[in-house]
PDB file of C-alpha atoms in Angstrom:
ATOM      1  CA  MET A  11      75.192 100.427  81.371  1.00 81.00           C
ATOM      2  CA  ARG A  12      76.466 100.442  84.974  1.00 92.00           C
ATOM      3  CA  THR A  13      78.162 102.876  87.283  1.00 96.00           C
ATOM      4  CA  VAL A  14      81.676 102.519  88.690  1.00 97.00           C
ATOM      5  CA  PHE A  15      80.106 101.663  92.053  1.00 97.00           C
ATOM      6  CA  GLU A  16      77.996  98.891  90.498  1.00 97.00           C
ATOM      7  CA  ALA A  17      81.032  97.436  88.684  1.00 98.00           C
ATOM      8  CA  ALA A  18      83.009  97.473  91.948  1.00 98.00           C
ATOM      9  CA  GLN A  19      80.153  95.709  93.746  1.00 97.00           C
ATOM     10  CA  GLN A  20      80.054  92.981  91.073  1.00 98.00           C
ATOM     11  CA  LEU A  21      83.811  92.427  91.317  1.00 98.00           C
ATOM     12  CA  GLU A  22      83.683  92.409  95.109  1.00 97.00           C
ATOM     13  CA  ALA A  23      80.932  89.791  95.096  1.00 98.00           C
ATOM     14  CA  VAL A  24      82.908  87.346  92.929  1.00 98.00           C
ATOM     15  CA  LEU A  25      86.224  88.001  94.667  1.00 98.00           C
ATOM     16  CA  LYS A  26      84.681  87.141  98.029  1.00 97.00           C
ATOM     17  CA  THR A  27      83.892  83.653  96.733  1.00 96.00           C
ATOM     18  CA  ALA A  28      86.835  83.107  94.342  1.00 97.00           C
ATOM     19  CA  ASP A  29      88.611  80.625  96.625  1.00 97.00           C
ATOM     20  CA  SER A  30      87.917  79.548 100.207  1.00 97.00           C
ATOM     21  CA  ARG A  31      91.586  80.151 101.124  1.00 96.00           C
ATOM     22  CA  LEU A  32      91.326  83.875 100.319  1.00 97.00           C
ATOM     23  CA  ARG A  33      90.083  86.719 102.493  1.00 97.00           C
ATOM     24  CA  PHE A  34      88.637  89.802 100.745  1.00 97.00           C
ATOM     25  CA  TYR A  35      89.782  93.310 101.737  1.00 95.00           C
ATOM     26  CA  THR A  36      89.346  96.882 100.575  1.00 90.00           C
ATOM     27  CA  ILE A  37      91.779  99.801 100.687  1.00 90.00           C
ATOM     28  CA  GLY A  38      92.726 100.736 104.229  1.00 87.00           C
ATOM     29  CA  ASP A  39      91.940  97.363 105.793  1.00 88.00           C
ATOM     30  CA  ASN A  40      94.572  95.563 107.852  1.00 89.00           C
ATOM     31  CA  LEU A  41      94.986  92.379 105.898  1.00 93.00           C
ATOM     32  CA  ALA A  42      96.031  88.843 106.675  1.00 94.00           C
ATOM     33  CA  PRO A  43      97.255  86.768 103.707  1.00 96.00           C
ATOM     34  CA  PRO A  44      96.288  85.004 101.642  1.00 97.00           C
ATOM     35  CA  ALA A  45      94.238  87.984 100.572  1.00 98.00           C
ATOM     36  CA  VAL A  46      92.584  89.603  97.606  1.00 98.00           C
ATOM     37  CA  LEU A  47      92.071  93.374  97.565  1.00 97.00           C
ATOM     38  CA  LEU A  48      90.081  95.550  95.167  1.00 97.00           C
ATOM     39  CA  GLY A  49      91.740  98.899  94.465  1.00 97.00           C
ATOM     40  CA  ALA A  50      90.534 102.209  93.039  1.00 97.00           C
ATOM     41  CA  PRO A  51      89.999 102.053  89.268  1.00 98.00           C
ATOM     42  CA  GLN A  52      91.466 104.107  86.474  1.00 98.00           C
ATOM     43  CA  LEU A  53      88.496 105.692  84.676  1.00 97.00           C
ATOM     44  CA  THR A  54      88.303 106.335  80.938  1.00 96.00           C
ATOM     45  CA  TRP A  55      85.811 108.405  78.973  1.00 94.00           C
ATOM     46  CA  GLY A  56      85.378 106.992  75.458  1.00 85.00           C
ATOM     47  CA  THR A  57      82.600 109.378  74.450  1.00 76.00           C
ATOM     48  CA  TYR A  58      81.401 112.832  75.343  1.00 80.00           C
ATOM     49  CA  GLY A  59      79.392 112.956  78.516  1.00 80.00           C
ATOM     50  CA  PRO A  60      79.732 113.058  82.253  1.00 87.00           C
ATOM     51  CA  ALA A  61      80.040 109.302  82.871  1.00 90.00           C
ATOM     52  CA  PRO A  62      83.135 107.170  82.209  1.00 95.00           C
ATOM     53  CA  THR A  63      82.783 104.282  79.771  1.00 95.00           C
ATOM     54  CA  THR A  64      85.533 102.022  81.138  1.00 97.00           C
ATOM     55  CA  ALA A  65      86.999 101.301  84.562  1.00 98.00           C
ATOM     56  CA  THR A  66      90.293  99.458  84.966  1.00 98.00           C
ATOM     57  CA  PHE A  67      90.503  98.047  88.493  1.00 98.00           C
ATOM     58  CA  PRO A  68      93.677  96.825  90.164  1.00 98.00           C
ATOM     59  CA  VAL A  69      93.009  93.562  91.998  1.00 98.00           C
ATOM     60  CA  PHE A  70      95.822  92.558  94.334  1.00 98.00           C
ATOM     61  CA  LEU A  71      96.431  88.906  95.162  1.00 98.00           C
ATOM     62  CA  ILE A  72      98.664  88.846  98.256  1.00 98.00           C
ATOM     63  CA  VAL A  73     100.376  85.937 100.047  1.00 98.00           C
ATOM     64  CA  ASP A  74     102.768  85.466 102.958  1.00 97.00           C
ATOM     65  CA  LEU A  75     106.488  85.910 102.366  1.00 97.00           C
ATOM     66  CA  ASP A  76     107.937  82.422 102.752  1.00 97.00           C
ATOM     67  CA  SER A  77     109.457  79.626 100.665  1.00 97.00           C
ATOM     68  CA  ARG A  78     106.031  78.740  99.178  1.00 97.00           C
ATOM     69  CA  ALA A  79     105.031  82.279  98.150  1.00 98.00           C
ATOM     70  CA  LEU A  80     105.363  81.758  94.398  1.00 97.00           C
ATOM     71  CA  GLU A  81     103.598  78.403  94.548  1.00 97.00           C
ATOM     72  CA  ARG A  82     100.682  80.000  96.431  1.00 98.00           C
ATOM     73  CA  LEU A  83     100.430  82.864  93.947  1.00 98.00           C
ATOM     74  CA  TRP A  84     100.359  80.427  91.035  1.00 97.00           C
ATOM     75  CA  GLN A  85      97.709  78.287  92.754  1.00 97.00           C
ATOM     76  CA  LEU A  86      95.442  81.232  93.554  1.00 98.00           C
ATOM     77  CA  VAL A  87      95.704  83.346  90.406  1.00 98.00           C
ATOM     78  CA  GLY A  88      93.639  80.819  88.403  1.00 98.00           C
ATOM     79  CA  PRO A  89      90.593  80.813  90.715  1.00 98.00           C
ATOM     80  CA  VAL A  90      90.714  84.613  90.994  1.00 98.00           C
ATOM     81  CA  THR A  91      90.808  85.166  87.229  1.00 98.00           C
ATOM     82  CA  ALA A  92      88.097  82.538  86.699  1.00 98.00           C
ATOM     83  CA  ALA A  93      85.855  84.350  89.191  1.00 98.00           C
ATOM     84  CA  ILE A  94      86.459  87.707  87.492  1.00 98.00           C
ATOM     85  CA  ASP A  95      85.603  86.142  84.116  1.00 97.00           C
ATOM     86  CA  THR A  96      82.053  85.555  85.392  1.00 97.00           C
ATOM     87  CA  VAL A  97      81.401  89.317  85.611  1.00 98.00           C
ATOM     88  CA  PRO A  98      79.758  90.522  82.370  1.00 95.00           C
ATOM     89  CA  ASP A  99      82.062  92.715  80.253  1.00 96.00           C
ATOM     90  CA  ALA A 100      85.021  92.263  82.639  1.00 97.00           C
ATOM     91  CA  VAL A 101      88.397  91.139  81.286  1.00 97.00           C
ATOM     92  CA  VAL A 102      91.646  90.392  83.103  1.00 98.00           C
ATOM     93  CA  GLN A 103      94.276  92.138  80.996  1.00 98.00           C
ATOM     94  CA  SER A 104      97.416  91.188  82.917  1.00 98.00           C
ATOM     95  CA  ALA A 105      98.848  89.933  86.203  1.00 98.00           C
ATOM     96  CA  ASP A 106     102.022  91.737  87.183  1.00 98.00           C
ATOM     97  CA  PRO A 107     104.222  90.312  89.966  1.00 98.00           C
ATOM     98  CA  GLY A 108     105.358  92.585  92.746  1.00 97.00           C
ATOM     99  CA  MET A 109     105.391  93.322  96.448  1.00 98.00           C
ATOM    100  CA  TYR A 110     102.368  94.758  98.249  1.00 97.00           C
ATOM    101  CA  PRO A 111     103.218  97.152 101.117  1.00 94.00           C
ATOM    102  CA  THR A 112     101.261  96.426 104.292  1.00 90.00           C
ATOM    103  CA  GLY A 113     102.163  97.561 107.768  1.00 83.00           C
ATOM    104  CA  SER A 114     105.914  97.258 108.210  1.00 87.00           C
ATOM    105  CA  GLN A 115     106.424  94.642 105.500  1.00 92.00           C
ATOM    106  CA  ASN A 116     106.132  94.051 101.784  1.00 96.00           C
ATOM    107  CA  LEU A 117     104.338  90.864 100.740  1.00 97.00           C
ATOM    108  CA  PRO A 118     104.529  88.910  97.459  1.00 98.00           C
ATOM    109  CA  SER A 119     101.647  89.731  95.147  1.00 98.00           C
ATOM    110  CA  TYR A 120     100.146  89.828  91.721  1.00 98.00           C
ATOM    111  CA  SER A 121      98.509  93.056  90.624  1.00 98.00           C
ATOM    112  CA  LEU A 122      95.787  92.068  88.171  1.00 98.00           C
ATOM    113  CA  SER A 123      94.539  94.702  85.756  1.00 98.00           C
ATOM    114  CA  VAL A 124      90.785  94.171  85.248  1.00 98.00           C
ATOM    115  CA  GLU A 125      88.984  96.205  82.590  1.00 98.00           C
ATOM    116  CA  VAL A 126      85.218  96.589  82.996  1.00 98.00           C
ATOM    117  CA  SER A 127      82.888  98.219  80.482  1.00 96.00           C
ATOM    118  CA  LEU A 128      80.482 100.655  82.123  1.00 95.00           C
TER     119      LEU A 128
END
């Protein structure tokens, strides 16, 4: 069993090394793409007790807005999901395309939904 903090630390560790082209950020950082950012998780209690049993983290994969944006997203999503797969009891459930708001612009992104057993 692990805490939410411990699960976040494990994800952060693998995301920092997922691909040498990516920079890792947390909420509130000024980011420079290509970037990967770990968001605040949705917590679920599957049993009675004070501690959650599952955390579903959003992991944002963010690239520059240019003619190669989609190509970059497709190239980077594989290494990111492979890195997440190395965390015990962590599963990438989906990767939803979208735009990530940063500063005065919106940048192309995937929002990966990562479920982690606690």
